[in-house]
């Protein structure tokens, strides 16, 4: 069952992530989609939950009221809904694909005159970290909340989420400046390895949560694309380490 609610008090990505976190933890709530611009929340639940119960889990600054009753979907509509959801997911992932395409293109252009795969990978990894950390820094609080929903370390150590974008920036600079590359590669394996474990668990449980790879500026769902994105970086780090040692 899906119900739409109006939530007053949300002013930023951090507020949005906070509301999502509290609501998704309620028993029988299977998915929460927040539209910050409209100030609305679409909540999917196994059984109807009273608005008063939803309000209890939210901080006082947020006020939730029901807007639209759930509209039943017939069996005949199921395939259509599935196609719409898939189309929506691909649309949301479009910014991620475009960013990776640009990073790849720039990395190739930087090395096309004297092509060397190792140099290309170092430039790709450096640009990857710099670009992705930039989007995270646009809303550090919102990123921290989203990241803690699936990263094993961020779940236990909230401060890790605050410094993670800065760690990415540092690693990006190390790759681009060719400074202590071996240390940067090992750090990449550890950091992205841990995050990939969290992503894998979320995908295995089919949890509908938002990916924090590009912060809260872009609404990206947690999908196989997130897993593949991390695996690419991990494989590059492994290949580079094998080449070094």
Short mmCIF file of C-alpha atoms in Angstrom, two decimals:
data_model
loop_
_atom_site.label_atom_id
_atom_site.label_comp_id
_atom_site.label_asym_id
_atom_site.label_seq_id
_atom_site.Cartn_x
_atom_site.Cartn_y
_atom_site.Cartn_z
CA UNK A 1 0.00 0.00 0.00
CA UNK A 2 1.20 3.48 -0.87
CA UNK A 3 0.15 6.66 0.88
CA UNK A 4 1.16 10.24 0.19
CA UNK A 5 1.86 12.66 3.03
CA UNK A 6 2.71 16.33 3.39
CA UNK A 7 5.75 16.91 5.59
CA UNK A 8 6.35 20.44 6.85
CA UNK A 9 9.74 21.55 8.13
CA UNK A 10 12.03 20.07 5.47
CA UNK A 11 14.40 22.75 4.19
CA UNK A 12 17.46 20.91 2.86
CA UNK A 13 18.91 17.61 1.79
CA UNK A 14 19.88 16.85 5.38
CA UNK A 15 16.26 17.21 6.48
CA UNK A 16 15.18 14.94 3.66
CA UNK A 17 17.72 12.25 4.55
CA UNK A 18 16.76 12.50 8.23
CA UNK A 19 13.04 12.03 7.52
CA UNK A 20 13.80 9.07 5.23
CA UNK A 21 15.96 7.44 7.88
CA UNK A 22 13.36 7.69 10.66
CA UNK A 23 10.41 6.59 8.55
CA UNK A 24 12.11 3.61 6.89
CA UNK A 25 12.97 2.20 10.33
CA UNK A 26 9.27 1.78 11.18
CA UNK A 27 8.08 -1.83 11.12
CA UNK A 28 5.95 -2.60 8.04
CA UNK A 29 7.35 0.41 6.12
CA UNK A 30 9.07 -0.98 3.02
CA UNK A 31 9.97 2.17 1.10
CA UNK A 32 10.06 5.94 1.57
CA UNK A 33 10.35 8.42 -1.30
CA UNK A 34 10.75 12.09 -0.38
CA UNK A 35 10.09 14.96 -2.80
CA UNK A 36 11.84 17.86 -1.09
CA UNK A 37 10.62 20.43 -3.60
CA UNK A 38 6.96 19.51 -3.08
CA UNK A 39 7.38 18.75 0.62
CA UNK A 40 5.79 15.34 0.14
CA UNK A 41 6.56 11.75 1.14
CA UNK A 42 5.29 8.63 -0.58
CA UNK A 43 5.40 5.79 1.93
CA UNK A 44 4.94 2.14 0.99
CA UNK A 45 3.80 -0.08 3.85
CA UNK A 46 2.62 -3.64 4.39
CA UNK A 47 -0.23 -2.58 6.68
CA UNK A 48 -1.76 0.83 7.27
CA UNK A 49 0.08 2.88 9.88
CA UNK A 50 -1.69 5.77 11.58
CA UNK A 51 -0.33 9.24 10.88
CA UNK A 52 0.10 9.74 14.63
CA UNK A 53 2.47 6.76 14.72
CA UNK A 54 4.50 8.20 11.87
CA UNK A 55 4.70 11.54 13.67
CA UNK A 56 6.07 9.90 16.83
CA UNK A 57 9.30 8.79 15.13
CA UNK A 58 10.01 12.19 13.58
CA UNK A 59 11.78 15.07 15.34
CA UNK A 60 9.44 17.88 16.49
CA UNK A 61 10.48 20.20 13.66
CA UNK A 62 8.78 17.93 11.11
CA UNK A 63 4.97 17.77 10.90
CA UNK A 64 3.38 15.01 8.83
CA UNK A 65 -0.19 14.99 7.51
CA UNK A 66 -1.93 12.65 5.11
CA UNK A 67 -2.58 13.93 1.59
CA UNK A 68 -3.86 11.22 -0.73
CA UNK A 69 -5.39 7.83 -0.05
CA UNK A 70 -3.78 4.77 -1.55
CA UNK A 71 -4.94 3.86 -5.05
CA UNK A 72 -5.15 0.13 -5.68
CA UNK A 73 -3.26 -1.21 -8.69
CA UNK A 74 -4.96 -4.04 -10.56
CA UNK A 75 -3.13 -7.13 -11.80
CA UNK A 76 -3.52 -5.87 -15.36
CA UNK A 77 -1.58 -2.76 -14.43
CA UNK A 78 1.36 -4.62 -12.87
CA UNK A 79 3.49 -4.93 -16.01
CA UNK A 80 2.91 -1.27 -16.85
CA UNK A 81 3.95 -0.18 -13.35
CA UNK A 82 7.05 -2.36 -13.56
CA UNK A 83 8.07 -0.80 -16.87
CA UNK A 84 7.48 2.69 -15.50
CA UNK A 85 9.61 1.97 -12.43
CA UNK A 86 12.42 0.60 -14.60
CA UNK A 87 12.26 3.64 -16.88
CA UNK A 88 12.32 5.92 -13.86
CA UNK A 89 15.37 4.13 -12.45
CA UNK A 90 17.30 4.51 -15.71
CA UNK A 91 16.32 8.18 -15.89
CA UNK A 92 17.63 8.75 -12.37
CA UNK A 93 20.91 7.00 -13.21
CA UNK A 94 21.48 9.12 -16.33
CA UNK A 95 23.63 11.74 -14.49
CA UNK A 96 25.89 8.96 -13.16
CA UNK A 97 26.44 7.52 -16.64
CA UNK A 98 27.15 10.97 -18.08
CA UNK A 99 29.68 11.80 -15.37
CA UNK A 100 31.54 8.51 -15.82
CA UNK A 101 31.54 9.05 -19.60
CA UNK A 102 33.12 12.50 -19.19
CA UNK A 103 35.71 11.23 -16.71
CA UNK A 104 36.65 8.43 -19.10
CA UNK A 105 36.84 10.78 -22.09
CA UNK A 106 39.05 13.30 -20.29
CA UNK A 107 41.34 10.53 -19.02
CA UNK A 108 41.75 9.22 -22.58
CA UNK A 109 42.47 12.70 -23.97
CA UNK A 110 45.14 13.28 -21.33
CA UNK A 111 47.03 10.20 -22.48
CA UNK A 112 46.20 9.62 -26.15
CA UNK A 113 49.52 10.98 -27.49
CA UNK A 114 51.65 8.63 -25.40
CA UNK A 115 49.19 5.92 -24.45
CA UNK A 116 49.92 3.96 -21.31
CA UNK A 117 47.12 2.07 -19.54
CA UNK A 118 48.57 2.71 -16.09
CA UNK A 119 48.61 6.47 -16.60
CA UNK A 120 45.06 6.39 -17.93
CA UNK A 121 43.85 4.49 -14.85
CA UNK A 122 45.59 6.88 -12.47
CA UNK A 123 43.97 9.87 -14.17
CA UNK A 124 40.58 8.14 -14.21
CA UNK A 125 40.77 7.30 -10.50
CA UNK A 126 41.97 10.79 -9.62
CA UNK A 127 39.20 12.52 -11.58
CA UNK A 128 36.64 10.04 -10.26
CA UNK A 129 37.45 10.92 -6.66
CA UNK A 130 37.61 14.68 -7.25
CA UNK A 131 34.30 14.86 -9.14
CA UNK A 132 32.39 12.56 -6.80
CA UNK A 133 33.71 14.30 -3.67
CA UNK A 134 32.59 17.66 -5.11
CA UNK A 135 28.96 16.53 -5.27
CA UNK A 136 29.15 15.13 -1.74
CA UNK A 137 30.44 18.43 -0.38
CA UNK A 138 27.43 20.32 -1.72
CA UNK A 139 25.46 18.92 1.22
CA UNK A 140 27.75 17.29 3.79
CA UNK A 141 25.00 16.69 6.36
CA UNK A 142 22.67 15.13 3.82
CA UNK A 143 25.47 12.93 2.49
CA UNK A 144 26.37 11.78 5.99
CA UNK A 145 22.78 10.67 6.65
CA UNK A 146 22.43 8.84 3.32
CA UNK A 147 25.87 7.21 3.54
CA UNK A 148 25.21 5.86 7.04
CA UNK A 149 22.24 3.89 5.70
CA UNK A 150 24.47 1.34 3.96
CA UNK A 151 28.19 1.88 4.63
CA UNK A 152 29.27 -0.47 7.49
CA UNK A 153 31.77 1.99 8.99
CA UNK A 154 29.52 5.06 8.71
CA UNK A 155 26.73 3.15 10.48
CA UNK A 156 28.92 2.64 13.55
CA UNK A 157 31.09 5.77 13.35
CA UNK A 158 28.98 8.78 12.21
CA UNK A 159 32.08 11.01 12.06
CA UNK A 160 33.40 8.84 9.22
CA UNK A 161 30.59 10.11 7.00
CA UNK A 162 31.61 13.71 7.71
CA UNK A 163 35.23 13.23 6.63
CA UNK A 164 34.63 10.75 3.79
CA UNK A 165 34.32 13.44 1.03
CA UNK A 166 37.61 14.96 2.20
CA UNK A 167 39.28 11.54 2.11
CA UNK A 168 38.09 11.16 -1.49
CA UNK A 169 39.47 14.60 -2.38
CA UNK A 170 42.85 13.73 -0.86
CA UNK A 171 43.01 10.41 -2.71
CA UNK A 172 42.04 12.13 -5.95
CA UNK A 173 44.87 14.65 -5.58
CA UNK A 174 47.35 11.88 -4.74
CA UNK A 175 46.47 10.02 -7.96
CA UNK A 176 46.56 13.12 -10.16
CA UNK A 177 49.84 14.35 -8.64
CA UNK A 178 51.34 10.83 -8.68
CA UNK A 179 52.11 11.19 -4.96
CA UNK A 180 52.42 8.06 -2.77
CA UNK A 181 50.40 6.08 -5.30
CA UNK A 182 50.86 2.78 -3.47
CA UNK A 183 49.29 4.22 -0.30
CA UNK A 184 46.41 5.73 -2.31
CA UNK A 185 45.77 2.39 -4.01
CA UNK A 186 45.70 0.45 -0.75
CA UNK A 187 43.39 3.06 0.79
CA UNK A 188 41.11 2.74 -2.24
CA UNK A 189 40.88 -1.02 -1.81
CA UNK A 190 40.00 -0.69 1.86
CA UNK A 191 37.55 2.21 1.62
CA UNK A 192 35.69 1.13 -1.51
CA UNK A 193 35.89 -2.52 -0.45
CA UNK A 194 34.01 -1.76 2.77
CA UNK A 195 31.45 0.39 0.94
CA UNK A 196 30.93 -2.33 -1.68
CA UNK A 197 30.11 -4.80 1.10
CA UNK A 198 27.41 -2.42 2.33
CA UNK A 199 26.07 -1.90 -1.20
CA UNK A 200 26.00 -5.66 -1.82
CA UNK A 201 24.01 -6.27 1.37
CA UNK A 202 21.51 -3.54 0.44
CA UNK A 203 21.06 -5.01 -3.05
CA UNK A 204 20.74 -8.56 -1.70
CA UNK A 205 18.03 -7.46 0.74
CA UNK A 206 16.41 -5.44 -2.05
CA UNK A 207 16.40 -2.36 0.16
CA UNK A 208 15.09 0.72 -1.63
CA UNK A 209 17.52 3.34 -0.40
CA UNK A 210 19.29 6.24 -2.03
CA UNK A 211 22.89 5.96 -3.18
CA UNK A 212 25.13 8.63 -1.66
CA UNK A 213 27.87 8.38 -4.31
CA UNK A 214 26.91 11.79 -5.73
CA UNK A 215 25.66 13.26 -2.47
CA UNK A 216 22.09 14.55 -2.23
CA UNK A 217 22.30 16.94 -5.19
CA UNK A 218 21.26 14.14 -7.54
CA UNK A 219 18.63 11.54 -6.63
CA UNK A 220 20.29 8.22 -7.40
CA UNK A 221 18.71 4.91 -6.37
CA UNK A 222 20.88 2.15 -4.95
CA UNK A 223 21.24 -0.22 -7.92
CA UNK A 224 23.65 -2.65 -9.54
CA UNK A 225 25.22 0.39 -11.25
CA UNK A 226 26.52 1.56 -7.87
CA UNK A 227 28.09 -1.85 -7.28
CA UNK A 228 29.69 -1.90 -10.75
CA UNK A 229 31.03 1.63 -10.26
CA UNK A 230 32.88 0.56 -7.09
CA UNK A 231 34.12 -2.69 -8.63
CA UNK A 232 35.70 -0.78 -11.55
CA UNK A 233 37.72 1.35 -9.12
CA UNK A 234 38.70 -1.68 -7.04
CA UNK A 235 39.86 -3.62 -10.12
CA UNK A 236 41.92 -0.66 -11.28
CA UNK A 237 43.53 -0.41 -7.85
CA UNK A 238 44.34 -4.16 -7.86
CA UNK A 239 45.87 -3.98 -11.36
CA UNK A 240 47.96 -0.96 -10.40
CA UNK A 241 49.20 -2.61 -7.20
CA UNK A 242 50.17 -5.77 -9.10
CA UNK A 243 52.08 -3.59 -11.56
CA UNK A 244 53.87 -1.72 -8.75
CA UNK A 245 54.77 -4.70 -6.63
#
